CSV table of N, CA and C in Angstrom, one decimal:
chain,number,residue,atom,x,y,z
A,1,UNK,N,106.7,196.3,-11.0
A,1,UNK,CA,106.3,196.9,-9.8
A,1,UNK,C,107.2,198.1,-9.5
A,2,UNK,N,106.5,199.2,-9.0
A,2,UNK,CA,107.3,200.4,-8.7
A,2,UNK,C,108.1,200.3,-7.5
A,3,UNK,N,109.2,200.9,-7.6
A,3,UNK,CA,110.1,201.2,-6.3
A,3,UNK,C,109.3,201.8,-5.3
A,4,UNK,N,109.5,201.4,-4.0
A,4,UNK,CA,108.8,201.9,-2.9
A,4,UNK,C,108.8,203.5,-2.8
A,5,UNK,N,110.0,204.0,-3.4
A,5,UNK,CA,110.1,205.5,-3.4
A,5,UNK,C,109.1,206.1,-4.3
A,6,UNK,N,108.6,205.3,-5.3
A,6,UNK,CA,107.8,205.8,-6.3
A,6,UNK,C,106.4,205.2,-6.1
A,7,UNK,N,106.0,204.9,-4.9
A,7,UNK,CA,104.7,204.3,-4.7
A,7,UNK,C,103.6,205.3,-4.9
A,8,UNK,N,103.9,206.5,-4.6
A,8,UNK,CA,102.8,207.6,-4.7
A,8,UNK,C,103.4,208.8,-5.6
A,9,UNK,N,102.6,209.4,-6.4
A,9,UNK,CA,103.0,210.6,-7.0
A,9,UNK,C,101.9,211.6,-6.9
A,10,UNK,N,102.2,212.8,-6.6
A,10,UNK,CA,101.3,213.9,-6.5
A,10,UNK,C,101.5,215.0,-7.6
A,11,UNK,N,100.5,215.1,-8.4
A,11,UNK,CA,100.6,216.1,-9.5
A,11,UNK,C,99.7,217.3,-9.1
A,12,UNK,N,100.4,218.5,-8.9
A,12,UNK,CA,99.8,219.7,-8.4
A,12,UNK,C,99.5,220.6,-9.6
A,13,UNK,N,98.3,220.9,-9.8
A,13,UNK,CA,98.0,221.6,-11.1
A,13,UNK,C,97.4,223.0,-10.8
A,14,UNK,N,97.7,224.0,-11.5
A,14,UNK,CA,97.0,225.3,-11.5
A,14,UNK,C,97.9,226.5,-11.7
A,15,UNK,N,97.4,227.6,-11.8
A,15,UNK,CA,98.1,228.9,-12.0
A,15,UNK,C,98.1,229.6,-10.8
A,16,UNK,N,99.3,229.8,-10.2
A,16,UNK,CA,99.5,230.6,-9.0
A,16,UNK,C,99.3,232.1,-9.1
A,17,UNK,N,99.2,232.6,-10.4
A,17,UNK,CA,98.9,234.0,-10.6
A,17,UNK,C,97.5,234.2,-10.7
A,18,UNK,N,96.6,233.2,-10.5
A,18,UNK,CA,95.1,233.4,-10.5
A,18,UNK,C,94.5,233.0,-9.3
A,19,UNK,N,94.8,233.7,-8.2
A,19,UNK,CA,94.1,233.5,-6.9
A,19,UNK,C,93.9,232.0,-6.5
A,20,UNK,N,92.7,231.5,-6.3
A,20,UNK,CA,92.7,230.1,-5.9
A,20,UNK,C,93.0,229.1,-6.9
A,21,UNK,N,93.3,229.4,-8.1
A,21,UNK,CA,93.6,228.5,-9.1
A,21,UNK,C,95.0,227.9,-8.8
A,22,UNK,N,95.7,228.7,-7.8
A,22,UNK,CA,97.1,228.4,-7.4
A,22,UNK,C,97.1,227.3,-6.3
A,23,UNK,N,95.9,226.7,-6.0
A,23,UNK,CA,95.9,225.7,-4.9
A,23,UNK,C,96.8,224.5,-5.1
A,24,UNK,N,96.9,224.0,-6.4
A,24,UNK,CA,97.9,223.0,-6.6
A,24,UNK,C,99.3,223.3,-6.4
A,25,UNK,N,99.8,224.4,-7.1
A,25,UNK,CA,101.2,224.9,-6.9
A,25,UNK,C,101.5,225.2,-5.3
A,26,UNK,N,100.5,225.7,-4.6
A,26,UNK,CA,100.6,226.0,-3.3
A,26,UNK,C,100.9,224.7,-2.5
A,27,UNK,N,100.1,223.6,-2.8
A,27,UNK,CA,100.5,222.4,-2.3
A,27,UNK,C,101.8,221.9,-2.5
A,28,UNK,N,102.3,222.1,-3.8
A,28,UNK,CA,103.6,221.6,-4.1
A,28,UNK,C,104.6,222.3,-3.3
A,29,UNK,N,104.4,223.6,-3.0
A,29,UNK,CA,105.3,224.4,-2.3
A,29,UNK,C,105.4,224.0,-0.8
A,30,UNK,N,104.1,223.6,-0.3
A,30,UNK,CA,104.1,223.0,1.0
A,30,UNK,C,104.8,221.7,1.1
A,31,UNK,N,104.7,220.9,0.2
A,31,UNK,CA,105.4,219.6,0.1
A,31,UNK,C,107.0,219.8,0.0
A,32,UNK,N,107.4,220.8,-0.6
A,32,UNK,CA,108.8,221.1,-0.7
A,32,UNK,C,109.3,221.6,0.6
A,33,UNK,N,108.5,222.3,1.6
A,33,UNK,CA,108.9,222.7,2.8
A,33,UNK,C,108.8,221.6,3.8
A,34,UNK,N,107.8,220.8,3.6
A,34,UNK,CA,107.5,219.6,4.5
A,34,UNK,C,107.2,218.3,3.7
A,35,UNK,N,108.4,217.8,3.3
A,35,UNK,CA,108.2,216.6,2.3
A,35,UNK,C,107.3,215.5,2.8
A,36,UNK,N,106.7,214.8,1.9
A,36,UNK,CA,105.8,213.7,2.2
A,36,UNK,C,106.6,212.5,1.8
A,37,UNK,N,106.9,211.7,3.0
A,37,UNK,CA,107.7,210.5,2.8
A,37,UNK,C,107.0,209.5,1.9
A,38,UNK,N,107.7,208.9,0.9
A,38,UNK,CA,107.1,208.0,-0.1
A,38,UNK,C,106.4,208.6,-1.3
A,39,UNK,N,106.4,209.9,-1.4
A,39,UNK,CA,105.7,210.6,-2.4
A,39,UNK,C,106.8,211.3,-3.4
A,40,UNK,N,106.4,211.4,-4.7
A,40,UNK,CA,107.2,212.1,-5.6
A,40,UNK,C,106.2,213.3,-6.0
A,41,UNK,N,106.5,214.5,-5.7
A,41,UNK,CA,105.7,215.7,-6.0
A,41,UNK,C,106.1,216.4,-7.2
A,42,UNK,N,105.2,216.6,-8.1
A,42,UNK,CA,105.4,217.3,-9.4
A,42,UNK,C,104.5,218.5,-9.4
A,43,UNK,N,105.0,219.7,-9.6
A,43,UNK,CA,104.3,221.0,-9.8
A,43,UNK,C,103.9,221.1,-11.3
A,44,UNK,N,102.9,220.7,-11.7
A,44,UNK,CA,102.5,220.8,-13.1
A,44,UNK,C,102.1,222.1,-13.5
A,45,UNK,N,101.9,223.2,-12.6
A,45,UNK,CA,101.5,224.5,-13.0
A,45,UNK,C,100.3,224.6,-13.9
A,46,UNK,N,100.3,225.4,-14.8
A,46,UNK,CA,99.3,225.6,-15.7
A,46,UNK,C,99.4,224.6,-17.0
A,47,UNK,N,100.4,223.9,-17.0
A,47,UNK,CA,100.6,223.1,-18.3
A,47,UNK,C,101.1,221.7,-17.8
A,48,UNK,N,100.1,220.9,-17.1
A,48,UNK,CA,100.6,219.6,-16.5
A,48,UNK,C,100.9,218.6,-17.6
A,49,UNK,N,100.4,218.8,-18.7
A,49,UNK,CA,100.6,217.8,-19.9
A,49,UNK,C,102.1,217.8,-20.2
A,50,UNK,N,102.9,218.8,-19.8
A,50,UNK,CA,104.3,218.8,-20.0
A,50,UNK,C,105.0,217.8,-19.2
A,51,UNK,N,104.3,217.2,-18.0
A,51,UNK,CA,104.9,216.2,-17.2
A,51,UNK,C,104.4,214.8,-17.5
A,52,UNK,N,103.8,214.6,-18.5
A,52,UNK,CA,103.4,213.2,-18.9
A,52,UNK,C,104.5,212.3,-19.0
A,53,UNK,N,105.4,212.7,-19.8
A,53,UNK,CA,106.7,211.8,-20.0
A,53,UNK,C,107.3,211.4,-18.6
A,54,UNK,N,107.6,212.3,-17.8
A,54,UNK,CA,108.2,212.1,-16.5
A,54,UNK,C,107.4,211.1,-15.7
A,55,UNK,N,106.0,211.3,-15.8
A,55,UNK,CA,105.1,210.6,-14.8
A,55,UNK,C,105.0,209.1,-15.4
A,56,UNK,N,105.0,209.0,-16.7
A,56,UNK,CA,105.0,207.7,-17.3
A,56,UNK,C,106.3,206.8,-16.9
A,57,UNK,N,107.5,207.5,-17.0
A,57,UNK,CA,108.7,206.9,-16.6
A,57,UNK,C,108.8,206.6,-15.1
A,58,UNK,N,108.2,207.4,-14.2
A,58,UNK,CA,108.1,207.2,-12.8
A,58,UNK,C,107.3,206.0,-12.5
A,59,UNK,N,106.2,205.7,-13.1
A,59,UNK,CA,105.3,204.7,-13.0
A,59,UNK,C,104.9,204.5,-11.5
A,60,UNK,N,104.4,205.4,-10.9
A,60,UNK,CA,103.9,205.2,-9.5
A,60,UNK,C,102.7,204.2,-9.4
A,61,UNK,N,102.5,203.6,-8.4
A,61,UNK,CA,101.4,202.8,-8.2
A,61,UNK,C,100.1,203.7,-8.1
A,62,UNK,N,100.1,204.8,-7.6
A,62,UNK,CA,99.0,205.7,-7.4
A,62,UNK,C,99.4,207.2,-7.6
A,63,UNK,N,98.8,207.7,-8.5
A,63,UNK,CA,98.9,209.2,-8.9
A,63,UNK,C,97.6,210.0,-8.2
A,64,UNK,N,98.0,211.0,-7.6
A,64,UNK,CA,96.9,211.9,-7.1
A,64,UNK,C,97.2,213.2,-7.7
A,65,UNK,N,96.0,213.6,-8.4
A,65,UNK,CA,96.2,215.0,-9.1
A,65,UNK,C,95.2,216.0,-8.2
A,66,UNK,N,95.7,217.1,-8.0
A,66,UNK,CA,95.0,218.1,-7.3
A,66,UNK,C,94.9,219.4,-8.2
A,67,UNK,N,93.7,219.9,-8.3
A,67,UNK,CA,93.4,221.2,-9.0
A,67,UNK,C,92.3,221.9,-8.4
A,68,UNK,N,92.2,223.2,-8.5
A,68,UNK,CA,91.0,224.0,-8.1
A,68,UNK,C,89.9,223.6,-9.2
A,69,UNK,N,88.7,223.3,-8.7
A,69,UNK,CA,87.6,222.9,-9.5
A,69,UNK,C,86.3,223.4,-9.1
A,70,UNK,N,85.7,224.0,-10.0
A,70,UNK,CA,84.3,224.6,-9.7
A,70,UNK,C,83.3,223.4,-9.7
A,71,UNK,N,82.8,223.2,-8.3
A,71,UNK,CA,81.9,222.2,-8.1
A,71,UNK,C,80.6,222.7,-7.5
A,72,UNK,N,80.5,224.0,-7.2
A,72,UNK,CA,79.3,224.6,-6.7
A,72,UNK,C,79.3,224.3,-5.2
A,73,UNK,N,80.4,224.2,-4.6
A,73,UNK,CA,80.4,224.0,-3.1
A,73,UNK,C,81.0,225.3,-2.5
A,74,UNK,N,81.0,225.2,-1.2
A,74,UNK,CA,81.5,226.3,-0.4
A,74,UNK,C,83.0,226.4,-0.7
A,75,UNK,N,83.8,227.5,-0.7
A,75,UNK,CA,85.1,227.6,-1.0
A,75,UNK,C,85.8,226.9,0.0
A,76,UNK,N,86.9,226.1,-0.5
A,76,UNK,CA,87.8,225.3,0.3
A,76,UNK,C,87.3,223.9,0.4
A,77,UNK,N,86.1,223.5,0.1
A,77,UNK,CA,85.6,222.1,0.1
A,77,UNK,C,86.4,221.4,-0.9
A,78,UNK,N,86.7,220.1,-0.5
A,78,UNK,CA,87.4,219.2,-1.5
A,78,UNK,C,86.6,218.0,-1.7
A,79,UNK,N,86.6,217.5,-2.9
A,79,UNK,CA,86.0,216.3,-3.3
A,79,UNK,C,86.9,215.3,-4.2
A,80,UNK,N,86.7,214.1,-4.1
A,80,UNK,CA,87.4,213.2,-5.0
A,80,UNK,C,86.3,213.1,-6.2
A,81,UNK,N,86.8,213.3,-7.4
A,81,UNK,CA,85.9,213.4,-8.6
A,81,UNK,C,86.4,212.0,-9.4
A,82,UNK,N,85.3,211.3,-9.6
A,82,UNK,CA,85.5,210.2,-10.7
A,82,UNK,C,86.0,210.5,-12.0
A,83,UNK,N,86.7,209.7,-12.7
A,83,UNK,CA,87.3,210.0,-14.0
A,83,UNK,C,86.1,210.3,-15.0
A,84,UNK,N,85.0,209.5,-14.9
A,84,UNK,CA,83.9,209.8,-15.9
A,84,UNK,C,83.2,211.1,-15.6
A,85,UNK,N,83.3,211.6,-14.4
A,85,UNK,CA,82.6,212.8,-14.1
A,85,UNK,C,83.5,214.1,-14.6
A,86,UNK,N,84.7,213.9,-14.7
A,86,UNK,CA,85.5,215.1,-15.1
A,86,UNK,C,85.2,215.6,-16.4
A,87,UNK,N,85.0,214.7,-17.4
A,87,UNK,CA,84.5,215.1,-18.7
A,87,UNK,C,83.2,215.6,-18.8
A,88,UNK,N,82.3,215.1,-17.9
A,88,UNK,CA,80.9,215.4,-18.0
A,88,UNK,C,80.6,216.7,-17.2
A,89,UNK,N,81.2,217.0,-16.3
A,89,UNK,CA,80.9,218.2,-15.5
A,89,UNK,C,81.6,219.4,-15.9
A,90,UNK,N,81.1,220.6,-15.7
A,90,UNK,CA,81.8,221.8,-16.2
A,90,UNK,C,83.0,221.9,-15.2
A,91,UNK,N,84.1,221.9,-15.6
A,91,UNK,CA,85.3,222.2,-14.8
A,91,UNK,C,86.0,223.4,-15.2
A,92,UNK,N,86.1,224.3,-14.2
A,92,UNK,CA,86.9,225.5,-14.5
A,92,UNK,C,88.2,225.2,-14.7
A,93,UNK,N,88.9,225.7,-15.7
A,93,UNK,CA,90.2,225.3,-16.1
A,93,UNK,C,91.0,226.4,-16.7
A,94,UNK,N,92.2,226.5,-16.2
A,94,UNK,CA,93.1,227.5,-17.0
A,94,UNK,C,94.2,226.9,-17.7
A,95,UNK,N,94.0,225.6,-18.0
A,95,UNK,CA,95.0,224.8,-18.5
A,95,UNK,C,94.9,224.8,-20.0
A,96,UNK,N,96.0,224.3,-20.7
A,96,UNK,CA,96.1,224.3,-22.2
A,96,UNK,C,95.2,223.1,-22.6
A,97,UNK,N,95.2,222.0,-22.0
A,97,UNK,CA,94.5,220.8,-22.4
A,97,UNK,C,93.7,220.4,-21.3
A,98,UNK,N,92.5,219.6,-21.6
A,98,UNK,CA,91.6,219.2,-20.6
A,98,UNK,C,92.4,218.2,-19.7
A,99,UNK,N,91.9,218.0,-18.4
A,99,UNK,CA,92.5,217.0,-17.5
A,99,UNK,C,92.2,215.6,-18.0
A,100,UNK,N,91.1,215.5,-18.7
A,100,UNK,CA,90.8,214.1,-19.2
A,100,UNK,C,91.8,213.6,-20.1
A,101,UNK,N,92.3,214.5,-20.9
A,101,UNK,CA,93.3,214.1,-21.8
A,101,UNK,C,94.6,213.7,-21.1
A,102,UNK,N,94.9,214.4,-20.0
A,102,UNK,CA,96.0,214.0,-19.2
A,102,UNK,C,95.9,212.6,-18.6
A,103,UNK,N,94.7,212.4,-18.0
A,103,UNK,CA,94.5,211.2,-17.3
A,103,UNK,C,94.5,210.0,-18.4
A,104,UNK,N,94.0,210.2,-19.6
A,104,UNK,CA,93.8,209.2,-20.6
A,104,UNK,C,95.2,208.7,-21.1
A,105,UNK,N,96.1,209.8,-21.1
A,105,UNK,CA,97.6,209.6,-21.6
A,105,UNK,C,98.3,208.8,-20.4
A,106,UNK,N,98.0,209.0,-19.2
A,106,UNK,CA,98.7,208.3,-18.1
A,106,UNK,C,98.1,206.9,-17.8
A,107,UNK,N,96.8,206.6,-18.2
A,107,UNK,CA,96.2,205.5,-17.7
A,107,UNK,C,96.9,204.2,-18.0
A,108,UNK,N,97.5,204.0,-19.0
A,108,UNK,CA,98.3,202.7,-19.3
A,108,UNK,C,99.4,202.4,-18.5
A,109,UNK,N,100.1,203.6,-17.9
A,109,UNK,CA,101.2,203.4,-17.2
A,109,UNK,C,101.0,203.4,-15.6
A,110,UNK,N,99.9,203.9,-15.3
A,110,UNK,CA,99.7,204.2,-13.8
A,110,UNK,C,98.4,203.6,-13.5
A,111,UNK,N,98.4,202.5,-12.5
A,111,UNK,CA,97.1,201.7,-12.4
A,111,UNK,C,96.2,202.4,-11.6
A,112,UNK,N,96.4,203.3,-10.8
A,112,UNK,CA,95.4,204.1,-9.9
A,112,UNK,C,95.6,205.6,-10.0
A,113,UNK,N,94.6,206.3,-10.5
A,113,UNK,CA,94.7,207.8,-10.6
A,113,UNK,C,93.5,208.3,-9.7
A,114,UNK,N,93.7,209.3,-8.8
A,114,UNK,CA,92.7,209.8,-8.1
A,114,UNK,C,92.9,211.4,-8.3
A,115,UNK,N,91.6,212.0,-8.7
A,115,UNK,CA,91.6,213.4,-9.0
A,115,UNK,C,90.9,214.0,-7.7
A,116,UNK,N,91.5,215.0,-7.1
A,116,UNK,CA,91.0,215.8,-5.9
A,116,UNK,C,90.8,217.2,-6.5
A,117,UNK,N,89.5,217.6,-6.3
A,117,UNK,CA,89.1,219.0,-6.7
A,117,UNK,C,89.0,219.9,-5.5
A,118,UNK,N,89.5,221.0,-5.4
A,118,UNK,CA,89.4,222.1,-4.3
A,118,UNK,C,88.5,223.1,-4.9
A,119,UNK,N,87.4,223.5,-4.2
A,119,UNK,CA,86.5,224.5,-4.6
A,119,UNK,C,87.2,225.9,-4.4
A,120,UNK,N,87.4,226.7,-5.5
A,120,UNK,CA,87.9,228.0,-5.3
A,120,UNK,C,86.8,229.0,-4.9
A,121,UNK,N,87.2,230.0,-4.4
A,121,UNK,CA,86.4,231.2,-4.1
A,121,UNK,C,86.5,232.3,-5.1
A,122,UNK,N,87.7,232.6,-5.5
A,122,UNK,CA,87.9,233.5,-6.5
A,122,UNK,C,89.1,233.1,-7.5
A,123,UNK,N,88.9,233.2,-8.9
A,123,UNK,CA,89.9,232.9,-9.7
A,123,UNK,C,90.0,234.1,-10.7
A,124,UNK,N,91.0,235.0,-10.4
A,124,UNK,CA,91.2,236.2,-11.3
A,124,UNK,C,92.8,236.4,-11.2
A,125,UNK,N,93.2,237.1,-12.3
A,125,UNK,CA,94.7,237.4,-12.2
A,125,UNK,C,95.0,238.4,-11.1
A,126,UNK,N,96.1,238.0,-10.4
A,126,UNK,CA,96.7,238.9,-9.4
A,126,UNK,C,95.9,238.9,-8.1
A,127,UNK,N,95.0,238.1,-7.9
A,127,UNK,CA,94.2,238.0,-6.6
A,127,UNK,C,95.0,237.0,-5.7
A,128,UNK,N,95.1,237.3,-4.3
A,128,UNK,CA,95.6,236.5,-3.4
A,128,UNK,C,94.8,235.2,-3.3
A,129,UNK,N,95.4,234.1,-2.8
A,129,UNK,CA,94.6,232.9,-2.5
A,129,UNK,C,93.7,233.2,-1.2
A,130,UNK,N,92.5,232.7,-1.3
A,130,UNK,CA,91.5,232.9,-0.2
A,130,UNK,C,92.0,232.0,1.0
A,131,UNK,N,91.6,232.6,2.1
A,131,UNK,CA,91.9,231.9,3.4
A,131,UNK,C,91.3,230.4,3.4
A,132,UNK,N,90.1,230.2,2.8
A,132,UNK,CA,89.4,228.9,2.8
A,132,UNK,C,90.2,228.0,1.9
A,133,UNK,N,90.8,228.4,0.8
A,133,UNK,CA,91.5,227.5,-0.1
A,133,UNK,C,92.9,227.2,0.6
A,134,UNK,N,93.4,228.1,1.2
A,134,UNK,CA,94.7,228.0,1.8
A,134,UNK,C,94.7,227.0,3.0
A,135,UNK,N,93.5,227.0,3.8
A,135,UNK,CA,93.2,226.0,4.7
A,135,UNK,C,93.1,224.6,4.1
A,136,UNK,N,92.4,224.6,3.1
A,136,UNK,CA,92.2,223.3,2.3
A,136,UNK,C,93.4,222.7,1.9
A,137,UNK,N,94.4,223.5,1.4
A,137,UNK,CA,95.6,222.9,1.0
A,137,UNK,C,96.4,222.3,2.1
A,138,UNK,N,96.3,223.1,3.3
A,138,UNK,CA,96.9,222.7,4.6
A,138,UNK,C,96.4,221.4,5.0
A,139,UNK,N,95.0,221.2,5.0
A,139,UNK,CA,94.4,220.0,5.4
A,139,UNK,C,94.7,218.8,4.5
A,140,UNK,N,94.8,219.0,3.1
A,140,UNK,CA,95.2,218.0,2.2
A,140,UNK,C,96.6,217.5,2.4
A,141,UNK,N,97.5,218.4,2.7
A,141,UNK,CA,98.9,218.1,2.9
A,141,UNK,C,99.0,217.2,4.1
A,142,UNK,N,98.2,217.4,5.1
A,142,UNK,CA,98.1,216.6,6.3
A,142,UNK,C,97.4,215.2,6.2
A,143,UNK,N,96.5,215.1,5.2
A,143,UNK,CA,95.8,213.9,4.8
A,143,UNK,C,96.9,213.1,4.1
A,144,UNK,N,97.8,213.6,3.3
A,144,UNK,CA,98.7,212.9,2.5
A,144,UNK,C,99.9,212.5,3.2
A,145,UNK,N,100.2,213.0,4.3
A,145,UNK,CA,101.4,212.7,5.2
A,145,UNK,C,101.6,211.2,5.4
A,146,UNK,N,100.5,210.5,5.9
A,146,UNK,CA,100.6,209.2,6.1
A,146,UNK,C,100.5,208.3,4.9
A,147,UNK,N,100.4,208.7,3.7
A,147,UNK,CA,100.4,208.0,2.5
A,147,UNK,C,98.8,207.7,2.3
A,148,UNK,N,98.6,206.8,1.5
A,148,UNK,CA,97.1,206.5,1.2
A,148,UNK,C,96.6,205.2,1.9
A,149,UNK,N,97.3,204.6,2.8
A,149,UNK,CA,96.9,203.4,3.5
A,149,UNK,C,95.6,203.6,4.1
A,150,UNK,N,95.3,204.6,4.7
A,150,UNK,CA,94.0,204.9,5.5
A,150,UNK,C,93.0,205.7,4.7
A,151,UNK,N,93.3,205.8,3.5
A,151,UNK,CA,92.4,206.7,2.6
A,151,UNK,C,92.7,208.2,2.8
A,152,UNK,N,91.9,209.0,2.2
A,152,UNK,CA,92.1,210.5,2.2
A,152,UNK,C,91.0,211.1,3.1
A,153,UNK,N,90.1,210.5,3.6
A,153,UNK,CA,88.9,211.1,4.3
A,153,UNK,C,88.4,212.3,3.5
A,154,UNK,N,88.2,212.2,2.3
A,154,UNK,CA,87.5,213.3,1.4
A,154,UNK,C,86.5,212.6,0.6
A,155,UNK,N,85.3,213.2,0.8
A,155,UNK,CA,84.1,212.7,0.2
A,155,UNK,C,84.2,212.6,-1.3
A,156,UNK,N,83.5,211.7,-2.0
A,156,UNK,CA,83.3,211.8,-3.5
A,156,UNK,C,82.4,212.9,-3.9
A,157,UNK,N,82.6,213.5,-5.0
A,157,UNK,CA,81.8,214.3,-5.6
A,157,UNK,C,80.6,213.8,-6.1
A,158,UNK,N,79.4,214.3,-5.9
A,158,UNK,CA,78.1,213.8,-6.6
A,158,UNK,C,77.4,214.8,-7.1
A,159,UNK,N,76.8,214.5,-8.3
A,159,UNK,CA,75.9,215.5,-9.0
A,159,UNK,C,74.8,215.8,-7.9
A,160,UNK,N,74.2,217.0,-8.1
A,160,UNK,CA,73.1,217.5,-7.2
A,160,UNK,C,71.9,216.6,-7.6
A,161,UNK,N,71.8,216.6,-8.9
A,161,UNK,CA,70.6,215.8,-9.4
A,161,UNK,C,71.1,214.7,-10.4
A,162,UNK,N,71.3,213.4,-9.9
A,162,UNK,CA,71.8,212.4,-10.7
A,162,UNK,C,71.1,212.0,-11.9
A,163,UNK,N,69.8,212.4,-12.0
A,163,UNK,CA,69.0,212.1,-13.2
A,163,UNK,C,69.3,212.9,-14.4
A,164,UNK,N,70.0,213.9,-14.3
A,164,UNK,CA,70.5,214.9,-15.5
A,164,UNK,C,71.8,214.5,-15.9
């Protein structure tokens, strides 16, 4: 059983030099400025696979992974994406390894993993983060403050046409 201090872990993924892809690292910065009680926050940056060992040792009861994700939504929209959909959908990524690999590596040690995607507006080198994504990061931080007892109030991602 995990220590109460390790009940929740937040893995923030993204490249802060690529506009809205920096949503994850921006959330980690916000958490450093305004800590989330009961959470361990890891800024995985563009190579979150480097944190697999640490997260395995930490053994949180619940891991939340946050990354900019192309979902065909309005910029700043957030969705919880089911693990099976991560590999099936096109996911914009600037990372070295697919997030499905990361989740597979952690599954044995972490009982619950939730992936939250934030729809980017623009992902390009040296662009600033859009206002919509900045606001989404702020909203997500507020959702995480009370922990996960009341849920996240974020809709699940659904395919537009589930028959395909």
